[in-house]
C-alpha atoms as one frame of an Amber mdcrd trajectory, in Angstrom:
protein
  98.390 -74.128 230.299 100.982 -72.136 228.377  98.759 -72.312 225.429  95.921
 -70.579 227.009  97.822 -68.188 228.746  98.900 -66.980 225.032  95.863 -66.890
 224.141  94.114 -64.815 226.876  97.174 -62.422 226.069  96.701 -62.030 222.722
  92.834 -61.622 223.553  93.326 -58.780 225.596  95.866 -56.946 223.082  93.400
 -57.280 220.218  90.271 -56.170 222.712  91.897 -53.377 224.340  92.064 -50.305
 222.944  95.205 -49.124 224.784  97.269 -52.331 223.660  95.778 -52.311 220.364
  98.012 -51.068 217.360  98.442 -47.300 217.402  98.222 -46.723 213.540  94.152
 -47.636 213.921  93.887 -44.851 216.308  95.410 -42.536 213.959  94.045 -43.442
 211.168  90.564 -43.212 212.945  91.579 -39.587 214.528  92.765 -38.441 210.584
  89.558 -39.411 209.286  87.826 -37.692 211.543  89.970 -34.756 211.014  89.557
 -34.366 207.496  85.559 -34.932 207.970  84.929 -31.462 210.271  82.343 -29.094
 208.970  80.420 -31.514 206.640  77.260 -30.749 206.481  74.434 -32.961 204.241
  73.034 -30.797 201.488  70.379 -34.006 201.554  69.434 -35.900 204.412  69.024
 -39.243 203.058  64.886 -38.917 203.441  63.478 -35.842 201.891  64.080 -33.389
 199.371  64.003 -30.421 202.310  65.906 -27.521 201.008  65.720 -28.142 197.300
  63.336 -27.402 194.465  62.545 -29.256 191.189  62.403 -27.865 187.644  61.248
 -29.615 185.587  61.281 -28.194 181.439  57.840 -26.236 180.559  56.894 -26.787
 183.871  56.575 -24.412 187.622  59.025 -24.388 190.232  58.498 -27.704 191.977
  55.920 -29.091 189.759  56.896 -32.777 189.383  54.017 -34.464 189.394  55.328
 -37.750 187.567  58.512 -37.342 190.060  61.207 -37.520 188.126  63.190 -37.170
 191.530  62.737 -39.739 194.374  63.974 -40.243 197.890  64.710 -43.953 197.820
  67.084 -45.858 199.839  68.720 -43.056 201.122  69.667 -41.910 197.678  68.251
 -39.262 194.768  67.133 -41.839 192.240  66.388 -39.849 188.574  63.442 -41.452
 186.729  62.566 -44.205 188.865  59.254 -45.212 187.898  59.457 -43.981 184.343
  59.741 -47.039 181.652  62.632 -47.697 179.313  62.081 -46.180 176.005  59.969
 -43.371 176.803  59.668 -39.985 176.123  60.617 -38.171 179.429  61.562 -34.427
 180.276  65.231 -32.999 181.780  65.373 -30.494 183.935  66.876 -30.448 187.619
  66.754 -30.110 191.623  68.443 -27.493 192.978  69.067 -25.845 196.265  66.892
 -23.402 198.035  70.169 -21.672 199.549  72.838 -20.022 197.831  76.854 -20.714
 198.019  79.624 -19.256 197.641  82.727 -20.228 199.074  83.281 -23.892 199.466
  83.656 -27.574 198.889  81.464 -29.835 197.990  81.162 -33.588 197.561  78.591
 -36.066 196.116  78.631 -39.530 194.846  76.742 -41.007 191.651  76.374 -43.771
 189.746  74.182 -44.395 186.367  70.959 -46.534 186.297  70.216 -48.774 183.115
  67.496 -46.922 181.999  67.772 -44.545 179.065  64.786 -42.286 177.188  63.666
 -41.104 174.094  64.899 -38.726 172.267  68.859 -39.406 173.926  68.577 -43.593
 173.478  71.344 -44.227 171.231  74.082 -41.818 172.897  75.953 -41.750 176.273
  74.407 -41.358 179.558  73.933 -37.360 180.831  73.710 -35.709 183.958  75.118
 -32.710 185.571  76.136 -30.947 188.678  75.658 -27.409 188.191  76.882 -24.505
 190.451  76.458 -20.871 190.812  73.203 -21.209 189.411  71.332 -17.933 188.797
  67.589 -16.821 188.702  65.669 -16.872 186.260  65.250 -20.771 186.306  65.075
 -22.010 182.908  66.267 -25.658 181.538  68.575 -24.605 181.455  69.741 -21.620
 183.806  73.125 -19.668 183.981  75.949 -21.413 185.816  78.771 -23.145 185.488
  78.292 -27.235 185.146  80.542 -29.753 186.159  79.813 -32.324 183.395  78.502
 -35.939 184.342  78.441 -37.590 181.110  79.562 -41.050 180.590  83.416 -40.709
 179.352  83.138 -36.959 180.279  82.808 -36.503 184.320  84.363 -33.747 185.124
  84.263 -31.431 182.001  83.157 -27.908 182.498  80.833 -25.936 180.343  79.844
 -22.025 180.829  75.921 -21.807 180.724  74.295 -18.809 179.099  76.234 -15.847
 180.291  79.190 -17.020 182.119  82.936 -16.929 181.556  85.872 -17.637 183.092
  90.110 -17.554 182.411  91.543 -21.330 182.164  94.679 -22.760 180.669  93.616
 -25.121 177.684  95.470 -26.809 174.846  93.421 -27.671 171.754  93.004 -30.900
 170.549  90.246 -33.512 168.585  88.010 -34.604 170.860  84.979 -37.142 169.656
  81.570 -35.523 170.517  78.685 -37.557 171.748  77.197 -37.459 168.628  80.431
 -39.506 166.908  81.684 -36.260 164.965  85.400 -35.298 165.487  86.111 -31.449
 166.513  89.224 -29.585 167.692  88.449 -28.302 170.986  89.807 -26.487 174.189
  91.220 -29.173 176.923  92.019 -28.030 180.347  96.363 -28.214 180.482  97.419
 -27.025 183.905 101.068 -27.247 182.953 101.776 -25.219 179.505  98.189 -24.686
 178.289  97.440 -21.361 177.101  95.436 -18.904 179.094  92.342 -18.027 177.910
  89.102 -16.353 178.727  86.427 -19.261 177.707  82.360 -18.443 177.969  79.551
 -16.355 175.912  76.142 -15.603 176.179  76.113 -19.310 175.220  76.980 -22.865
 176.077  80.595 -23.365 175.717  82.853 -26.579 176.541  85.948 -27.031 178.303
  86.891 -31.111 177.651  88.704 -32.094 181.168  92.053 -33.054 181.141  91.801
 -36.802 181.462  89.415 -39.635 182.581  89.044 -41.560 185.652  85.280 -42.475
 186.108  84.917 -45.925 187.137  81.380 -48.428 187.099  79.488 -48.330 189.741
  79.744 -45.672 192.538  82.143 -42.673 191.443  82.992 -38.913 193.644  82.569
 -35.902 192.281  83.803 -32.734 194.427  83.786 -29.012 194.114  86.144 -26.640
 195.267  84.958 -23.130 194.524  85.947 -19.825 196.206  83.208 -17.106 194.994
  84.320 -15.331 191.755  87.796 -16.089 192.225  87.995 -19.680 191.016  86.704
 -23.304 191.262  87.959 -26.527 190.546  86.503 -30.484 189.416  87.726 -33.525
 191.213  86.595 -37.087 190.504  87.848 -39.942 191.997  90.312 -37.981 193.922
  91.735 -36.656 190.919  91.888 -32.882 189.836  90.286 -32.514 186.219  89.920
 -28.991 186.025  90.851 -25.440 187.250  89.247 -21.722 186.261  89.524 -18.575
 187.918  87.773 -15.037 187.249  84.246 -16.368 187.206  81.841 -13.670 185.486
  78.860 -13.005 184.537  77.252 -10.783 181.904  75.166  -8.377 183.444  71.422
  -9.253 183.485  69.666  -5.857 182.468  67.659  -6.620 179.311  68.348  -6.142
 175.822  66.331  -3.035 174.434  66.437  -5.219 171.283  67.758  -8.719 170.103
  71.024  -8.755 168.912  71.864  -9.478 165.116  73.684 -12.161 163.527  77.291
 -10.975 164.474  76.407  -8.516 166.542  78.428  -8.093 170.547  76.300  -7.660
 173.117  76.840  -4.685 174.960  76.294  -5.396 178.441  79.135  -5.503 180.784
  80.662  -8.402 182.518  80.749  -8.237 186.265  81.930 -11.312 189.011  80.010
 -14.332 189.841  80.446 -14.919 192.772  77.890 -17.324 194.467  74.646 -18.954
 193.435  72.639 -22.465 194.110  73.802 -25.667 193.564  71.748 -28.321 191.563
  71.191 -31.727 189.639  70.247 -32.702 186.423  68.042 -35.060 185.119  68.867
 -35.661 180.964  67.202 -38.301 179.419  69.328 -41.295 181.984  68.321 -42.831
 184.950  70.895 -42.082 187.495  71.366 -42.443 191.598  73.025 -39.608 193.593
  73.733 -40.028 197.431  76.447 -38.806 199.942  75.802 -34.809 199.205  77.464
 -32.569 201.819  78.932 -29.443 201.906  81.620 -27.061 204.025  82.592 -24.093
 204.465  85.919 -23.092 203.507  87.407 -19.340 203.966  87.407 -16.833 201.085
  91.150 -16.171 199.450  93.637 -17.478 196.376  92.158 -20.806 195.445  94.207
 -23.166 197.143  96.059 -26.079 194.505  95.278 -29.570 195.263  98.095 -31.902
 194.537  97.209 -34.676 191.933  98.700 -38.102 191.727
């Protein structure tokens, strides 16, 4: 009798709510907390509010579909076979952002495609993207690149002011350069970006297989800042761009272009395709209130 009096009791304190261990609750309540004013950038079903671009090709004119809705998740080159030739290009939001954070998960598929078989696995999540569209458009990227998530490059008229130490990194193609790495404590500052594509290596690595985070904090023209896997990988502020009037003529070998830089301060948000199958699921966004860019510790 004792025996199943104990065990009523201890029935009811796991069952009940109000008996039950107080540190669920929280945890429950902090969780829920820390998830207001998420909103899905992609529903899970459809590609509603995005458009594709694929290389050589009109704005949403993917008739081999390079991006797929399946299972809930973007899946890049689905029904194209190992080995092929394919295009790269990207999906990217109808709307425009400008001041907030953003999360996504991805993970890499097995497939890879001519002509990028022999080296790592590319992708790319791309922000402040600006008209015209063009594979590929001006922004800033956070690089998803197999040994590389989390990198930043400056896309065809950007520029921003980052603290960077210079060191050999190994490129994808195996050759050995000196190049700027993000160093938030006794870097240098520096103003990195051209009318080009220039790279900014993050500061270390923590991609893992299978399902990693990526997340985007970015405040208009006044900074932005990688995550991955919880982990802050990079920091810029003074986003610019160089004004978009048109050349009278092309510039010479050597030769500054004239045009003046002025602040970037919001744009679309997208996702590359490049030659790898690759999933991406989990996209949402939030708002978050203009102002310094706000530090997030790191472990």
């Amino acid at each position: 009798m004792r025996s199943a009096f104990i065990l009523v009791a201890f029935l009811l304190f796991v069952g009940n709510p109000v008996l039950a261990s107080g540190e669920e609750a929280a945890d429950a309540q902090a969780a829920r907390a820390s998830d207001h004013g998420w909103t899905p950038l992609f529903d899970g079903k459809s590609l509603r509010g995005w458009y594709t671009q694929i290389k050589d090709k009109k704005k949403n004119e993917d008739p081999a579909k390079f991006f797929q809705v399946d299972d809930g998740m973007i899946h890049v080159y689905k029904d194209q076979a190992a080995g092929s030739a394919v295009p790269n290009g990207y999906i990217a939001t109808e709307a425009e952002h400008a001041n907030y954070q953003l999360r996504m998960e991805f993970k890499w598929g097995t497939k890879k495609f001519k002509p990028r078989m022999m080296v790592v696995r590319d992708a790319g999540l791309l922000y402040h993207v600006q008209r015209p569209d063009s594979v590929w458009p001006r922004c800033v990227e956070c690089q998803i690149q197999e040994g590389d998530v989390g990198d930043c490059f400056t896309v065809r008229g950007v520029r921003l002011v980052t603290t960077v130490e210079a060191v050999p990194i190994k490129t994808p193609s195996g050759v050995v350069k000196k190049m700027p790495r993000y160093k938030a404590d006794g870097g240098v500052t520096r103003t990195m970006g051209d009318s080009g594509i220039v790279r900014i290596v993050k500061s270390s690595t923590h991609e893992r297989d299978g399902w990693n985070t990526v997340e985007l904090i970015v405040r208009g023209s006044q900074g932005s800042e990688h995550i991955v896997n919880g982990e802050t990988l990079f920091r810029a502020k003074e986003l610019q761009e160089l004004g978009r009037e048109a050349l009278s003529t092309p510039l010479k070998k050597g030769e500054v272009d004239p045009r003046k830089w002025e602040p970037l301060a919001q744009g679309r948000i997208a996702l590359q395709c490049e030659y790898s199958e690759v999933f991406y699921r989990n996209i949402e966004i939030r708002a978050i209130s203009g102002g310094a860019l706000e530090e997030k510790a790191t472990k």
